[in-house]
CSV table of C-alpha atoms in Angstrom, one decimal:
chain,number,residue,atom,x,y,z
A,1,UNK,CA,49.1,61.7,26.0
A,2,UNK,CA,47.7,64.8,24.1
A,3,UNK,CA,51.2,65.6,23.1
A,4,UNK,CA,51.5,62.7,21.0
A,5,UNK,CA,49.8,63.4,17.9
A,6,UNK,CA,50.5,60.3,15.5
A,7,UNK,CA,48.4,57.6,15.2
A,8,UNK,CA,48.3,54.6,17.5
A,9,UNK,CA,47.3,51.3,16.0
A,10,UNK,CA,47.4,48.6,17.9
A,11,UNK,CA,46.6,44.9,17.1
A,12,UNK,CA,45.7,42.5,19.7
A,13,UNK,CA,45.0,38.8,20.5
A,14,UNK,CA,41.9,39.3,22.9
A,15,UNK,CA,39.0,37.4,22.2
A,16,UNK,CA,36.1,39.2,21.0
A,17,UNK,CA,34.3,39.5,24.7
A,18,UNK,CA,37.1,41.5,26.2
A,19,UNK,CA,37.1,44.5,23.2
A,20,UNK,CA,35.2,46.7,24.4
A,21,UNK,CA,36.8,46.3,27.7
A,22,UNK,CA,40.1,47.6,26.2
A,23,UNK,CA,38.2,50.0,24.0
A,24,UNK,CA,37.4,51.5,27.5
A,25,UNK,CA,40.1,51.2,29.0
A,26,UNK,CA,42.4,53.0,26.6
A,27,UNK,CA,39.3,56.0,26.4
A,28,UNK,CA,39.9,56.5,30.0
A,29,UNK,CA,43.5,56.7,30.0
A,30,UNK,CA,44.0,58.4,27.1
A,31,UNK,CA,43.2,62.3,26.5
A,32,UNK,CA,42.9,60.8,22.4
A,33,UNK,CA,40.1,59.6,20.6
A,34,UNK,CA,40.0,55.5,20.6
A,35,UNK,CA,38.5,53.9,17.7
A,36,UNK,CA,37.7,50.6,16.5
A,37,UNK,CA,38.6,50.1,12.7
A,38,UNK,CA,35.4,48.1,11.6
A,39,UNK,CA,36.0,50.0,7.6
A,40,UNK,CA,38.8,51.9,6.1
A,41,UNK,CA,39.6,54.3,8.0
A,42,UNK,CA,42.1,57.5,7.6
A,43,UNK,CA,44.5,58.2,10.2
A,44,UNK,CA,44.8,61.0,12.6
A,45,UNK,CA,45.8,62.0,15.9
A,46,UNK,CA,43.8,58.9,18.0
A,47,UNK,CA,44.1,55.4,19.0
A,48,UNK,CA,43.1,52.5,16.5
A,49,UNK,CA,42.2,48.9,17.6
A,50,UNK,CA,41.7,46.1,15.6
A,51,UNK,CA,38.3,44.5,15.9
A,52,UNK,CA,38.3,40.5,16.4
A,53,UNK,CA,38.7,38.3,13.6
A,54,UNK,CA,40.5,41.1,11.7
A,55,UNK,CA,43.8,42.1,10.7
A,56,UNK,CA,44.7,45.5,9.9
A,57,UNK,CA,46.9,46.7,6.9
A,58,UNK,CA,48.2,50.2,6.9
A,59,UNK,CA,48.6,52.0,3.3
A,60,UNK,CA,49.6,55.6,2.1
A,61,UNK,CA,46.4,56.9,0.1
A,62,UNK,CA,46.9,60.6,-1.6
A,63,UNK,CA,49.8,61.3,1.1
A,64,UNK,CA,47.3,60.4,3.6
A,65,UNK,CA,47.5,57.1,6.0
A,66,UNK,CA,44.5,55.0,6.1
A,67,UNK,CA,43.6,51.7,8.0
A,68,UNK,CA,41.9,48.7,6.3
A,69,UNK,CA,40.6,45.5,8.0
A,70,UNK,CA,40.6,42.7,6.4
A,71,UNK,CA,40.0,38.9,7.1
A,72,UNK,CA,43.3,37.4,5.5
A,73,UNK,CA,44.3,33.8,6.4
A,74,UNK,CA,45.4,33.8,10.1
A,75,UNK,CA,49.0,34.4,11.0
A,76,UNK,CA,50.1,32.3,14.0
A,77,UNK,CA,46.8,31.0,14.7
A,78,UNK,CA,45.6,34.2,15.0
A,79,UNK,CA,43.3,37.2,13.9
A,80,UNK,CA,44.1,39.7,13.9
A,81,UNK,CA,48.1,39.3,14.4
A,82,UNK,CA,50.6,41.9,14.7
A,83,UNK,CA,52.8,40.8,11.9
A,84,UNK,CA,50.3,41.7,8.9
A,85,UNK,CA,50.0,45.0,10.8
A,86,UNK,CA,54.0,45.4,11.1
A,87,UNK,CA,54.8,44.5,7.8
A,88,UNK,CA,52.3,46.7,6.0
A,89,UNK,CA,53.2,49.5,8.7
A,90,UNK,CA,57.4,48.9,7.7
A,91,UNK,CA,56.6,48.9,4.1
A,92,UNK,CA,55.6,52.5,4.5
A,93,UNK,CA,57.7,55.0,3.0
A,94,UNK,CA,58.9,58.3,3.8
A,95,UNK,CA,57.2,57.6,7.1
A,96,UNK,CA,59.1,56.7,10.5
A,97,UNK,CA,57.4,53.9,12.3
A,98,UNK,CA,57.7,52.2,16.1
A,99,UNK,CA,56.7,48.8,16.4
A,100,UNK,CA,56.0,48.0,20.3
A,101,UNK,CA,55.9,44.2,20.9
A,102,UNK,CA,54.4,43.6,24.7
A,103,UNK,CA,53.7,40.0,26.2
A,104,UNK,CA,52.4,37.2,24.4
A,105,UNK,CA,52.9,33.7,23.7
A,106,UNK,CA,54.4,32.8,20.4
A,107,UNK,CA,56.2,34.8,17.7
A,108,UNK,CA,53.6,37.1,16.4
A,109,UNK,CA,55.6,40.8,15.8
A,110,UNK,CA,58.8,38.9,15.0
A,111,UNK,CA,58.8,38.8,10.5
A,112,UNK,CA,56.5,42.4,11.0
A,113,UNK,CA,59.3,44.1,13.9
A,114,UNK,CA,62.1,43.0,11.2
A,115,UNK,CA,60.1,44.7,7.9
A,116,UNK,CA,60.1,47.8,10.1
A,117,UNK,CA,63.2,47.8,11.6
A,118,UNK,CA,64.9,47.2,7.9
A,119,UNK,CA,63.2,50.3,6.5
A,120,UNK,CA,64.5,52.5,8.8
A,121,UNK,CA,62.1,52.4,11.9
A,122,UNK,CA,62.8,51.0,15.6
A,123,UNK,CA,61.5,48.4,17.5
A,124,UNK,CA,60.6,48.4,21.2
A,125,UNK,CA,59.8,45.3,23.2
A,126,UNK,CA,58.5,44.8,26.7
A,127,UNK,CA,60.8,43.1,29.2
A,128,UNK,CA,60.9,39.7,30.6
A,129,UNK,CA,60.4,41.0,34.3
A,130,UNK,CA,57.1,42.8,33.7
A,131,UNK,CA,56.2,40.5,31.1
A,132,UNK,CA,53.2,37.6,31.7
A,133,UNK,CA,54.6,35.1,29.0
A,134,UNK,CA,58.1,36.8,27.4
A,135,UNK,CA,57.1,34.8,24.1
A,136,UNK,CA,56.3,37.5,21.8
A,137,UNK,CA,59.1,40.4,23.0
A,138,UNK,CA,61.6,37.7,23.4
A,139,UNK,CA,62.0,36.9,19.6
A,140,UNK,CA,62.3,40.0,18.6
A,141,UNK,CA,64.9,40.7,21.3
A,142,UNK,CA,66.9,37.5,20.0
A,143,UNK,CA,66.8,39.0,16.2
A,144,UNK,CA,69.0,42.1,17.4
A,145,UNK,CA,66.8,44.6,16.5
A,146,UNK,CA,65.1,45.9,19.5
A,147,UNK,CA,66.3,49.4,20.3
A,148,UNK,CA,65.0,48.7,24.0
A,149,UNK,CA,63.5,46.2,26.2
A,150,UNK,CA,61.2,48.1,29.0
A,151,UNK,CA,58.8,47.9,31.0
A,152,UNK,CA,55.5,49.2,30.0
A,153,UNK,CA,55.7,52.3,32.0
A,154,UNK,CA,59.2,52.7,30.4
A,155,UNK,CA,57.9,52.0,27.3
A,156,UNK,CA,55.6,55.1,27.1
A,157,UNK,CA,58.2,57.6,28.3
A,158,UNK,CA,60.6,55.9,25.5
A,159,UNK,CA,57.8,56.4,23.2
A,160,UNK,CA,56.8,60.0,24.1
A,161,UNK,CA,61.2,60.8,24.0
A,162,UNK,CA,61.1,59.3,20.5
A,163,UNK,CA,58.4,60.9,19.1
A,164,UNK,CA,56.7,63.6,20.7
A,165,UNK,CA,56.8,67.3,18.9
């Protein structure tokens, strides 16, 4: 929503083919600008997707946030991965983060949900229910450190309690 003015960043595992679907998708139900991070990139109030093949690091710059892809050995089989994004993203400081950890096979978001959670940030996962494969949300709701397990629709009014001005 338009009332949310942090920056989104989202990794995911869709192959290549299906980006600009979800590049779409998110311009048409959001009221915020959607990017995909092809170069460094500084943050602002919009959306920011990985592009395939890429994981993203987030670093403070001059009190500013900015996005970097970057083609670092997979994680998981996979690039890009949520857990370079988390850990870089709960290394921050002096900056509150939420990690959101939907459906997914494997443990991806597990070691990145921890680094955030440990510097002072919460963790939200999707639940089992709503979930397709509850891989992915379920490790991070066996570490402990989930502050809730929702479904998606859930997880945006949790998101917009949390954070919103």
């Amino acid at each position: 929503p338009a009332e949310l003015t942090i920056p989104t960043v989202i990794a995911h595992h869709l192959p290549a083919r299906f980006q600009s679907s979800l590049s779409e998708i998110l311009e048409r139900m959001s009221s915020r600008p959607v990017h995909l991070v092809k170069e460094p990139t500084r943050l602002g109030n919009a959306v920011y997707i990985s592009p395939f093949d890429y994981h993203l690091r987030i670093e403070e710059t001059a009190g500013q946030l900015w996005a970097y892809p970057h083609q670092g050995p997979k994680e998981h089989f996979l690039r890009p991965a949520a857990d370079p994004l988390f850990r870089s993203a709960g290394a921050l400081q002096d900056t509150f983060v939420m990690g959101v950890v939907l459906t997914g096979m494997g443990h991806d978001g597990a070691e990145g949900s921890q680094a955030i959670h440990a510097n002072g940030g919460s963790i939200i996962c999707q639940d089992e229910a709503s979930s397709v494969v509850w891989g992915m949300p379920k490790r991070v709701f066996d570490l402990g450190i989930a502050e809730a397990v929702l479904t998606p629709s859930q997880i945006g009014r949790k998101l917009m309690q949390i954070l919103a001005p």
